[in-house]
Tab-separated table of C-alpha atoms and ligand atoms in Angstrom:
chain	number	residue	atom	x	y	z
A	39	MET	CA	-0.614	10.425	34.012
A	40	SER	CA	-1.512	7.137	35.608
A	41	PRO	CA	-4.353	5.187	33.684
A	42	LEU	CA	-7.890	6.265	34.762
A	43	LYS	CA	-9.208	2.530	35.784
A	44	ALA	CA	-12.421	1.976	33.734
A	45	MET	CA	-11.731	-1.745	33.524
A	46	ASN	CA	-15.380	-2.851	33.410
A	47	ASP	CA	-16.031	-0.405	30.578
A	48	VAL	CA	-15.695	-1.608	26.982
A	49	LEU	CA	-14.198	1.455	25.171
A	50	VAL	CA	-15.331	2.641	21.611
A	51	ALA	CA	-13.486	4.785	19.626
A	52	GLY	CA	-15.941	6.772	17.351
A	53	ALA	CA	-19.507	7.669	17.845
A	54	GLY	CA	-20.336	7.384	14.127
A	55	PRO	CA	-23.211	5.106	13.258
A	56	VAL	CA	-21.117	1.829	13.693
A	57	GLY	CA	-19.434	2.700	16.928
A	58	ALA	CA	-22.850	4.130	18.396
A	59	VAL	CA	-24.796	0.960	17.337
A	60	CYS	CA	-22.187	-1.284	18.823
A	61	ALA	CA	-22.433	0.584	22.177
A	62	LEU	CA	-26.037	0.370	22.343
A	63	ALA	CA	-26.023	-3.338	21.511
A	64	LEU	CA	-23.484	-3.854	24.127
A	65	ARG	CA	-25.521	-1.956	26.711
A	66	GLN	CA	-28.579	-4.393	25.682
A	67	GLN	CA	-26.196	-7.364	26.372
A	68	GLY	CA	-25.656	-5.767	29.989
A	69	ILE	CA	-22.211	-4.614	29.255
A	70	ALA	CA	-20.827	-1.430	30.524
A	71	VAL	CA	-19.487	0.758	27.799
A	72	ARG	CA	-18.159	4.323	27.031
A	73	ILE	CA	-17.453	6.227	23.837
A	74	LEU	CA	-14.796	8.800	22.905
A	75	GLU	CA	-15.538	10.727	19.988
A	76	ALA	CA	-13.292	13.133	18.203
A	77	GLN	CA	-15.822	15.846	16.981
A	78	ALA	CA	-17.392	18.058	19.365
A	79	GLY	CA	-21.177	17.078	20.195
A	80	ASP	CA	-22.757	19.727	18.117
A	81	ALA	CA	-20.569	19.316	15.157
A	82	ARG	CA	-22.652	16.402	13.747
A	83	ALA	CA	-24.141	17.996	10.821
A	84	ASP	CA	-22.936	15.934	7.889
A	85	SER	CA	-24.296	16.016	4.380
A	86	ARG	CA	-23.699	12.487	3.471
A	87	THR	CA	-26.617	10.191	2.557
A	88	LEU	CA	-26.808	6.567	3.673
A	89	ALA	CA	-28.568	3.685	2.135
A	90	LEU	CA	-29.771	1.354	4.733
A	91	SER	CA	-30.624	-2.392	3.973
A	92	HIS	CA	-33.664	-4.106	5.388
A	93	GLY	CA	-31.522	-6.024	7.668
A	94	SER	CA	-30.100	-2.912	9.010
A	95	ARG	CA	-33.592	-1.662	9.711
A	96	LEU	CA	-34.075	-4.740	11.783
A	97	ILE	CA	-30.927	-4.078	13.937
A	98	LEU	CA	-32.064	-0.504	14.399
A	99	GLU	CA	-35.542	-1.575	15.445
A	100	ARG	CA	-34.208	-3.928	17.967
A	101	LEU	CA	-32.188	-0.972	19.549
A	102	ARG	CA	-35.281	1.153	19.199
A	103	VAL	CA	-33.304	3.693	17.138
A	104	TRP	CA	-35.534	2.983	14.149
A	105	GLN	CA	-38.745	4.301	15.962
A	106	LYS	CA	-36.948	7.605	16.452
A	107	LEU	CA	-36.196	8.222	12.739
A	108	ASP	CA	-38.649	10.200	10.747
A	109	ASP	CA	-36.810	11.266	7.614
A	110	VAL	CA	-36.556	7.825	5.919
A	111	THR	CA	-37.518	7.237	2.235
A	112	PRO	CA	-38.213	3.381	1.417
A	113	ILE	CA	-36.786	1.802	-1.835
A	114	THR	CA	-39.404	-0.444	-3.240
A	115	ARG	CA	-37.868	-1.135	-6.638
A	116	ILE	CA	-34.332	-0.920	-8.022
A	117	HIS	CA	-33.901	-0.747	-11.679
A	118	ILE	CA	-30.385	-1.854	-12.646
A	119	SER	CA	-29.004	-1.138	-16.430
A	120	GLN	CA	-25.943	-0.454	-18.425
A	121	ARG	CA	-25.641	2.365	-20.539
A	122	GLY	CA	-25.113	1.648	-24.366
A	123	ALA	CA	-26.036	-1.995	-24.257
A	124	PRO	CA	-29.395	-4.216	-23.561
A	125	GLY	CA	-30.082	-5.896	-20.473
A	126	VAL	CA	-32.150	-4.443	-17.564
A	127	THR	CA	-32.983	-5.990	-14.271
A	128	ARG	CA	-35.774	-4.845	-11.902
A	129	LEU	CA	-35.723	-5.898	-8.210
A	130	ALA	CA	-38.838	-5.401	-6.350
A	131	ALA	CA	-39.631	-5.805	-2.544
A	132	ASP	CA	-42.247	-7.991	-3.218
A	133	ASP	CA	-39.645	-10.620	-4.802
A	134	VAL	CA	-38.216	-10.745	-1.391
A	135	ASP	CA	-41.090	-10.600	0.632
A	136	VAL	CA	-40.084	-7.498	2.456
A	137	PRO	CA	-41.654	-3.925	3.071
A	138	ALA	CA	-38.618	-2.188	1.141
A	139	LEU	CA	-35.537	-3.048	-0.385
A	140	GLY	CA	-33.925	-0.484	1.381
A	141	TYR	CA	-34.202	2.953	3.100
A	142	VAL	CA	-32.531	6.464	2.434
A	143	LEU	CA	-31.787	8.724	5.096
A	144	PRO	CA	-29.367	11.748	5.753
A	145	TYR	CA	-26.218	10.567	7.843
A	146	ALA	CA	-27.074	13.529	10.274
A	147	ALA	CA	-30.584	12.179	10.961
A	148	LEU	CA	-29.279	8.720	11.995
A	149	THR	CA	-26.734	10.386	14.286
A	150	VAL	CA	-29.202	12.675	15.931
A	151	ALA	CA	-31.433	9.468	16.660
A	152	LEU	CA	-28.371	7.364	17.887
A	153	LYS	CA	-27.115	10.286	20.009
A	154	GLN	CA	-30.739	10.508	21.577
A	155	ALA	CA	-30.638	6.656	22.246
A	156	LEU	CA	-27.194	6.623	23.729
A	157	ALA	CA	-28.381	9.238	26.198
A	158	GLU	CA	-31.616	7.290	27.099
A	159	ALA	CA	-29.336	4.173	27.518
A	160	GLY	CA	-27.089	6.161	29.980
A	161	ILE	CA	-24.099	5.548	27.870
A	162	ALA	CA	-21.374	7.961	28.493
A	163	VAL	CA	-20.260	9.684	25.353
A	164	GLU	CA	-17.121	12.132	25.530
A	165	TYR	CA	-17.407	14.483	22.545
A	166	GLY	CA	-14.223	16.425	21.557
A	167	VAL	CA	-11.893	13.539	22.771
A	168	THR	CA	-9.727	12.066	20.208
A	169	VAL	CA	-8.116	8.685	20.690
A	170	ASP	CA	-4.317	9.135	19.714
A	171	ARG	CA	-3.096	5.744	20.408
A	172	ILE	CA	-4.031	2.334	21.634
A	173	GLU	CA	-1.505	0.399	23.562
A	174	SER	CA	-2.228	-3.199	23.745
A	175	GLY	CA	-1.533	-5.332	26.424
A	176	LEU	CA	-2.284	-9.229	27.639
A	177	ASP	CA	-4.842	-8.280	30.098
A	178	ALA	CA	-5.996	-4.920	28.900
A	179	ALA	CA	-5.585	-2.135	26.376
A	180	THR	CA	-4.810	1.408	27.167
A	181	VAL	CA	-6.543	3.885	25.312
A	182	HIS	CA	-4.602	7.131	25.159
A	183	ALA	CA	-6.660	10.171	24.384
A	184	ALA	CA	-5.636	13.887	23.985
A	185	ALA	CA	-4.299	15.913	26.817
A	186	GLY	CA	-2.471	12.845	28.177
A	187	ARG	CA	-5.411	10.968	29.407
A	188	SER	CA	-5.425	7.140	29.353
A	189	LEU	CA	-8.047	4.718	30.101
A	190	GLU	CA	-7.619	0.914	30.300
A	191	THR	CA	-10.167	-1.399	29.064
A	192	PRO	CA	-10.625	-5.261	28.593
A	193	LEU	CA	-11.814	-4.367	24.965
A	194	ALA	CA	-11.125	-1.312	22.709
A	195	VAL	CA	-13.467	-1.197	19.857
A	196	VAL	CA	-12.003	0.961	16.953
A	197	ALA	CA	-14.998	2.658	14.976
A	198	ASP	CA	-13.081	5.560	13.823
A	199	GLY	CA	-14.118	5.105	10.071
A	200	GLY	CA	-10.383	4.303	9.454
A	201	ARG	CA	-9.346	7.812	9.808
A	202	GLY	CA	-7.826	7.695	13.312
A	203	ASP	CA	-5.437	5.030	13.231
A	204	ALA	CA	-2.850	5.798	10.577
A	205	ALA	CA	-0.802	2.758	11.375
A	206	ALA	CA	-3.537	0.268	10.305
A	207	LYS	CA	-2.210	-0.929	6.933
A	208	PRO	CA	-4.858	-2.455	4.893
A	209	ARG	CA	-4.293	-6.168	4.035
A	210	PHE	CA	-5.814	-5.677	0.550
A	211	GLU	CA	-6.373	-2.200	-1.108
A	212	ARG	CA	-7.572	-1.269	-4.621
A	213	ASP	CA	-7.670	2.227	-6.026
A	214	TYR	CA	-10.398	2.321	-8.918
A	215	ASP	CA	-9.321	5.833	-9.777
A	216	GLN	CA	-12.795	6.688	-9.282
A	217	VAL	CA	-14.418	9.634	-7.084
A	218	ALA	CA	-18.136	10.159	-6.525
A	219	VAL	CA	-19.756	13.394	-6.919
A	220	VAL	CA	-22.827	13.412	-4.575
A	221	CYS	CA	-25.780	15.845	-4.344
A	222	ASP	CA	-29.649	15.776	-4.155
A	223	VAL	CA	-31.383	16.392	-7.546
A	224	GLN	CA	-34.839	16.930	-8.391
A	225	THR	CA	-36.255	15.120	-11.545
A	226	GLU	CA	-39.255	15.695	-13.936
A	227	LEU	CA	-41.027	12.756	-12.972
A	228	PRO	CA	-41.642	11.708	-9.414
A	229	HIS	CA	-39.336	8.680	-8.078
A	230	ALA	CA	-42.322	6.392	-6.658
A	231	ASN	CA	-39.874	4.901	-4.640
A	232	GLN	CA	-37.702	3.584	-7.260
A	233	ALA	CA	-33.955	3.634	-7.086
A	234	TYR	CA	-31.618	3.264	-10.202
A	235	GLU	CA	-28.328	1.686	-10.524
A	236	ARG	CA	-26.912	2.453	-14.080
A	237	PHE	CA	-23.546	1.071	-15.079
A	238	THR	CA	-21.212	3.149	-17.342
A	239	PRO	CA	-17.793	2.420	-18.652
A	240	GLU	CA	-16.605	5.532	-16.489
A	241	GLY	CA	-18.252	3.909	-13.302
A	242	PRO	CA	-21.765	3.514	-11.940
A	243	VAL	CA	-24.254	6.114	-11.403
A	244	ALA	CA	-26.864	5.666	-8.675
A	245	LEU	CA	-30.149	7.650	-7.980
A	246	LEU	CA	-31.552	6.955	-4.662
A	247	PRO	CA	-35.163	8.221	-3.644
A	248	LYS	CA	-34.856	10.850	-0.913
A	249	ARG	CA	-37.698	12.917	0.311
A	250	ASP	CA	-39.291	14.229	-2.731
A	251	ARG	CA	-35.915	14.156	-4.649
A	252	TYR	CA	-33.024	11.755	-5.551
A	253	ALA	CA	-29.688	11.467	-3.879
A	254	LEU	CA	-27.362	11.117	-6.689
A	255	VAL	CA	-24.050	9.188	-6.530
A	256	TRP	CA	-21.980	9.867	-9.911
A	257	THR	CA	-18.930	7.991	-10.291
A	258	ALA	CA	-16.231	9.277	-12.410
A	259	SER	CA	-12.478	9.400	-12.734
A	260	LYS	CA	-10.537	11.858	-10.688
A	261	THR	CA	-10.122	14.216	-13.489
A	262	ASP	CA	-13.716	14.077	-14.511
A	263	ALA	CA	-15.262	14.211	-11.192
A	264	GLN	CA	-13.295	17.591	-10.359
A	265	ARG	CA	-14.654	18.912	-13.779
A	266	ILE	CA	-18.263	17.674	-12.894
A	267	ALA	CA	-18.125	19.131	-9.400
A	268	THR	CA	-17.052	22.717	-10.630
A	269	MET	CA	-19.689	22.995	-13.608
A	270	THR	CA	-22.378	25.529	-13.410
A	271	ASP	CA	-25.877	23.985	-12.207
A	272	ALA	CA	-27.174	24.271	-15.729
A	273	GLU	CA	-24.247	22.449	-17.373
A	274	PHE	CA	-24.258	19.788	-14.544
A	275	LEU	CA	-27.820	19.026	-14.983
A	276	ALA	CA	-27.450	18.835	-18.705
A	277	ALA	CA	-24.379	16.557	-18.513
A	278	LEU	CA	-26.132	14.290	-16.075
A	279	TYR	CA	-28.986	13.963	-18.404
A	280	ARG	CA	-26.604	12.838	-21.092
A	281	HIS	CA	-25.079	10.484	-18.824
A	282	PHE	CA	-28.086	8.846	-17.033
A	283	GLY	CA	-30.671	9.137	-19.805
A	284	GLY	CA	-34.263	10.066	-19.638
A	285	ARG	CA	-35.941	7.593	-17.427
A	286	GLN	CA	-36.814	9.997	-14.978
A	287	GLY	CA	-37.165	12.850	-17.330
A	288	LEU	CA	-35.133	16.079	-17.207
A	289	PHE	CA	-33.099	16.953	-14.203
A	290	LEU	CA	-34.296	20.236	-12.886
A	291	GLN	CA	-32.516	21.239	-9.895
A	292	ALA	CA	-29.162	20.305	-7.958
A	293	GLY	CA	-28.142	20.960	-4.357
A	294	PRO	CA	-24.555	21.432	-3.488
A	295	ARG	CA	-22.179	19.202	-4.877
A	296	ARG	CA	-19.340	17.364	-2.856
A	297	THR	CA	-16.939	14.617	-3.879
A	298	PHE	CA	-15.228	11.641	-2.063
A	299	PRO	CA	-12.698	9.254	-3.441
A	300	LEU	CA	-13.765	5.576	-3.819
A	301	LYS	CA	-11.451	2.707	-3.061
A	302	LEU	CA	-11.536	-0.799	-1.561
A	303	ALA	CA	-9.309	-1.181	1.733
A	304	TRP	CA	-9.784	-4.436	3.666
A	305	THR	CA	-7.867	-4.083	6.978
A	306	GLY	CA	-9.637	-6.623	8.870
A	307	SER	CA	-10.900	-6.821	12.411
A	308	GLU	CA	-7.859	-8.209	13.843
A	309	ALA	CA	-5.649	-5.227	15.315
A	310	ALA	CA	-3.765	-6.233	18.278
A	311	ALA	CA	-4.327	-7.969	21.744
A	312	ARG	CA	-7.493	-6.582	23.314
A	313	VAL	CA	-8.211	-4.315	20.334
A	314	VAL	CA	-10.849	-4.960	17.212
A	315	ARG	CA	-11.819	-2.970	14.283
A	316	ILE	CA	-15.286	-2.834	13.232
A	317	GLY	CA	-17.262	-0.742	10.413
A	318	ASN	CA	-15.248	1.481	7.834
A	319	ALA	CA	-12.218	1.112	10.261
A	320	ALA	CA	-12.107	-2.552	9.182
A	321	GLN	CA	-13.371	-2.243	5.610
A	322	THR	CA	-13.955	0.504	3.296
A	323	LEU	CA	-15.872	-0.272	0.216
A	324	HIS	CA	-17.260	1.251	-3.149
A	325	PRO	CA	-20.666	2.252	-2.642
A	326	VAL	CA	-21.926	0.643	-5.771
A	327	ALA	CA	-23.940	-2.208	-4.166
A	328	GLY	CA	-24.477	-0.149	-0.843
A	329	GLN	CA	-22.824	-3.060	1.071
A	330	GLY	CA	-20.030	-1.190	2.955
A	331	PHE	CA	-22.203	0.683	5.703
A	332	ASN	CA	-24.615	-2.258	6.354
A	333	ILE	CA	-21.846	-4.631	6.768
A	334	GLY	CA	-20.342	-2.176	9.413
A	335	LEU	CA	-23.802	-2.287	11.240
A	336	ARG	CA	-23.668	-6.069	11.083
A	337	ASP	CA	-20.055	-6.092	12.514
A	338	ALA	CA	-21.183	-3.898	15.490
A	339	TRP	CA	-24.296	-6.274	16.046
A	340	GLU	CA	-22.292	-9.422	15.703
A	341	LEU	CA	-19.458	-8.262	18.169
A	342	ALA	CA	-22.032	-7.074	20.910
A	343	GLY	CA	-23.725	-10.447	20.610
A	344	LEU	CA	-20.537	-12.356	20.988
A	345	CYS	CA	-19.497	-10.236	23.971
A	346	GLY	CA	-22.936	-10.846	25.587
A	347	ASP	CA	-22.113	-14.581	25.061
A	348	THR	CA	-18.602	-14.312	26.481
A	349	SER	CA	-17.869	-14.562	30.238
A	350	ARG	CA	-16.597	-11.175	31.823
A	351	GLU	CA	-13.182	-12.788	32.482
A	352	ALA	CA	-12.862	-13.837	28.573
A	353	LEU	CA	-14.163	-10.398	27.291
A	354	GLY	CA	-11.666	-9.064	24.780
A	355	SER	CA	-9.619	-12.087	25.044
A	356	ALA	CA	-7.462	-13.626	22.038
A	357	ALA	CA	-9.960	-16.608	21.875
A	358	MET	CA	-12.947	-13.991	21.578
A	359	LEU	CA	-11.444	-11.838	18.956
A	360	ALA	CA	-10.634	-14.724	16.863
A	361	ALA	CA	-13.958	-16.178	17.134
A	362	TYR	CA	-15.376	-12.909	16.028
A	363	ALA	CA	-12.936	-12.576	13.164
A	364	ARG	CA	-13.918	-16.104	12.145
A	365	GLY	CA	-17.711	-15.436	12.399
A	366	ARG	CA	-17.453	-12.338	10.328
A	367	ARG	CA	-15.119	-13.276	7.539
A	368	MET	CA	-17.784	-14.922	5.295
A	369	ASP	CA	-19.838	-11.881	5.339
A	370	VAL	CA	-17.194	-9.335	5.107
A	371	LEU	CA	-15.210	-10.867	2.446
A	372	GLY	CA	-18.415	-11.952	0.425
A	373	GLY	CA	-19.266	-8.068	0.397
A	374	VAL	CA	-15.778	-7.041	-0.436
A	375	GLY	CA	-15.623	-9.498	-3.322
A	376	PHE	CA	-19.328	-8.770	-4.762
A	377	THR	CA	-18.552	-5.003	-4.462
A	378	ASP	CA	-15.101	-5.342	-6.237
A	379	PHE	CA	-16.269	-7.868	-8.703
A	380	LEU	CA	-19.380	-5.434	-9.742
A	381	VAL	CA	-16.986	-2.384	-10.092
A	382	ARG	CA	-14.329	-4.193	-12.031
A	383	LEU	CA	-16.863	-6.128	-14.399
A	384	PHE	CA	-18.971	-2.953	-15.246
A	385	SER	CA	-16.361	-0.106	-15.325
A	386	ASN	CA	-15.155	-0.811	-18.871
A	387	ASP	CA	-16.156	-0.638	-22.357
A	388	ILE	CA	-14.776	-4.007	-23.508
A	389	ALA	CA	-17.276	-5.215	-25.948
A	390	PRO	CA	-17.341	-9.315	-25.114
A	391	LEU	CA	-17.911	-8.055	-21.386
A	392	ARG	CA	-20.398	-5.690	-22.430
A	393	ARG	CA	-22.679	-8.591	-24.118
A	394	ALA	CA	-22.019	-10.907	-21.245
A	395	ARG	CA	-23.084	-8.305	-18.859
A	396	GLY	CA	-26.202	-7.800	-20.981
A	397	VAL	CA	-27.002	-11.537	-20.509
A	398	GLY	CA	-26.307	-11.613	-17.064
A	399	LEU	CA	-28.751	-8.770	-16.316
A	400	LEU	CA	-31.191	-10.647	-18.544
A	401	ALA	CA	-30.938	-13.708	-16.627
A	402	LEU	CA	-31.480	-11.968	-13.290
A	403	GLU	CA	-34.707	-10.392	-14.862
A	404	VAL	CA	-36.115	-13.739	-16.308
A	405	PHE	CA	-34.742	-16.427	-13.536
A	406	PRO	CA	-36.778	-15.347	-10.302
A	407	PRO	CA	-34.733	-17.611	-8.065
A	408	LEU	CA	-31.561	-15.946	-9.265
A	409	LYS	CA	-32.955	-12.610	-8.636
A	410	THR	CA	-34.072	-13.569	-5.149
A	411	PHE	CA	-30.630	-14.872	-4.344
A	412	VAL	CA	-29.054	-11.679	-5.343
A	413	ALA	CA	-31.823	-9.389	-3.638
A	414	ARG	CA	-31.508	-11.476	-0.297
A	415	ARG	CA	-27.669	-10.959	-0.410
A	416	MET	CA	-27.969	-7.406	-0.836
A	417	LEU	CA	-30.417	-7.132	2.106
A	418	PHE	CA	-28.760	-9.290	4.761
A	419	GLY	CA	-25.244	-10.103	3.639
A	420	ALA	CA	-23.855	-13.404	3.070
A	421	ARG	CA	-26.182	-15.228	5.403
A	422	GLY	CA	-29.151	-13.998	3.645
B	56	FAD	C1	-16.403	11.807	2.631
B	56	FAD	C2	-17.293	10.629	2.608
B	56	FAD	C3	-18.639	10.634	2.179
B	56	FAD	C4	-19.294	9.421	2.067
B	56	FAD	N1	-20.692	9.537	1.530
B	56	FAD	C5	-21.417	8.355	1.431
B	56	FAD	C6	-22.862	8.425	0.722
B	56	FAD	O1	-22.963	9.455	0.029
B	56	FAD	N2	-23.391	7.365	0.871
B	56	FAD	C7	-23.205	6.111	1.628
B	56	FAD	O2	-23.937	5.175	1.554
B	56	FAD	N3	-21.880	6.063	2.074
B	56	FAD	C8	-21.027	7.247	2.183
B	56	FAD	N4	-19.745	7.024	2.721
B	56	FAD	C9	-19.485	5.992	3.685
B	56	FAD	C10	-20.218	6.027	4.820
B	56	FAD	O3	-20.120	7.284	5.472
B	56	FAD	C11	-19.438	4.886	5.807
B	56	FAD	O4	-19.847	3.670	5.217
B	56	FAD	C12	-20.242	4.980	7.273
B	56	FAD	O5	-20.141	6.279	7.781
B	56	FAD	C13	-19.438	4.073	8.018
B	56	FAD	O6	-19.637	4.237	9.561
B	56	FAD	P1	-18.550	4.220	10.603
B	56	FAD	O7	-19.266	4.667	11.892
B	56	FAD	O8	-17.609	2.978	10.563
B	56	FAD	O9	-17.472	5.290	10.224
B	56	FAD	P2	-17.834	7.067	10.198
B	56	FAD	O10	-19.334	7.276	9.959
B	56	FAD	O11	-16.900	7.684	9.524
B	56	FAD	O12	-17.591	7.231	11.799
B	56	FAD	C14	-16.470	7.591	12.575
B	56	FAD	C15	-16.663	8.341	13.806
B	56	FAD	O13	-15.211	8.192	14.441
B	56	FAD	C16	-14.857	9.555	14.911
B	56	FAD	N5	-13.459	9.473	14.886
B	56	FAD	C17	-12.265	9.423	13.897
B	56	FAD	N6	-11.346	9.324	14.293
B	56	FAD	C18	-11.276	9.336	15.766
B	56	FAD	C19	-10.281	9.322	16.881
B	56	FAD	N7	-8.888	9.103	16.570
B	56	FAD	N8	-10.910	9.238	18.052
B	56	FAD	C20	-12.299	9.359	18.314
B	56	FAD	N9	-13.163	9.372	17.294
B	56	FAD	C21	-12.700	9.340	16.026
B	56	FAD	C22	-15.213	10.315	13.503
B	56	FAD	O14	-15.461	11.723	14.043
B	56	FAD	C23	-16.705	9.860	13.354
B	56	FAD	O15	-17.673	10.403	14.148
B	56	FAD	C24	-18.927	8.204	2.752
B	56	FAD	C25	-17.854	8.287	3.446
B	56	FAD	C26	-17.172	9.460	3.371
B	56	FAD	C27	-15.735	9.107	3.994
């Protein structure tokens, strides 16, 4: 079949949050764009919970998506500690002069709001269309979709969450032998918008305020995670109490548990001529510092901004893609390095390290400029 000419349209593979934000931002720049999404339009229910930084809120506000969200729980304080050793740090929104340090929301709620915004912006989204292969060329990329369909574009944006492009070999990969067990839990004490990050030798455990409950991310080894995921509710709630401690009182109820493997994979934005990767397709991070998703949104925003600053003739050119990769390097590698450092520093029980970590947490607590530096980095990335 001959390629369907769509040369004016930037093509985005994947209507996840990153692909959808990129398309909306491109349209805001006056650039024609269309999206191909593998899942059917009504199959968007997803039980994942996302933690958005304040910086991500600003992006969504500028795209008029934030205003459509009604299921958002602000995080105004974060309590950071390690199990079995002293040293606690508390971050507060007031430290950085923002209304909230972050926001917790269901993936599905964000997807629904984005879908509505895409429709209002008149952006064509073809659901149930899987991108099979992208052929790169000097002047255009040809996107091959299911049923022998192909489309030409000056720029193909791969935002498939890293699942579509099997050929994309990460430039750097680390398997932490950790799996996240996630579910909603109800605690005896109300959350008062406080999140917890508690480091243990087996991996971090996070509680994120979500509606009147907490979203739990319990990191464990592959074997332990399997065991935790299949316990009865009563066994699970008791085990969580032993693992996390009593700061929120007892754990009273738990929703359905699911697991996902955690790893670091940095593939980078550079794919081939006329092709760029963004979001999880470019980097998949451990969720410990809540960096991965927010970096992905910044990828989308920065790429669209650069496209807007580029002449139509140069859209998707090698020079433009190189400038994009250069512009994103510090933020992305900063987030990758910071996350990897945290996971490796805290996921062990080596006594001198445990003491050093305690001193580090204490230093953060008593030295406000350091605290503000770390908080701003988490909110806005390397440019914070
Ligand atoms: C199982 C799992 C659980 C997670 N849980 C959490 C969590 O609890 N908290 C948290 O903060 N983060 C979590 N994450 C990470 C978070 O989901 C990602 O950071 C975020 O979704 C990345 O957004 P994205 O748009 O890049 O990718 P995705 O959200 O994965 O979106 C990619 C989109 O591309 C589509 N697609 C894939 N292949 C193709 C193709 N070939 N052609 C066309 N479309 C395609 C997919 O259907 C999907 O809609 C989880 C990730 C996974 C995989």
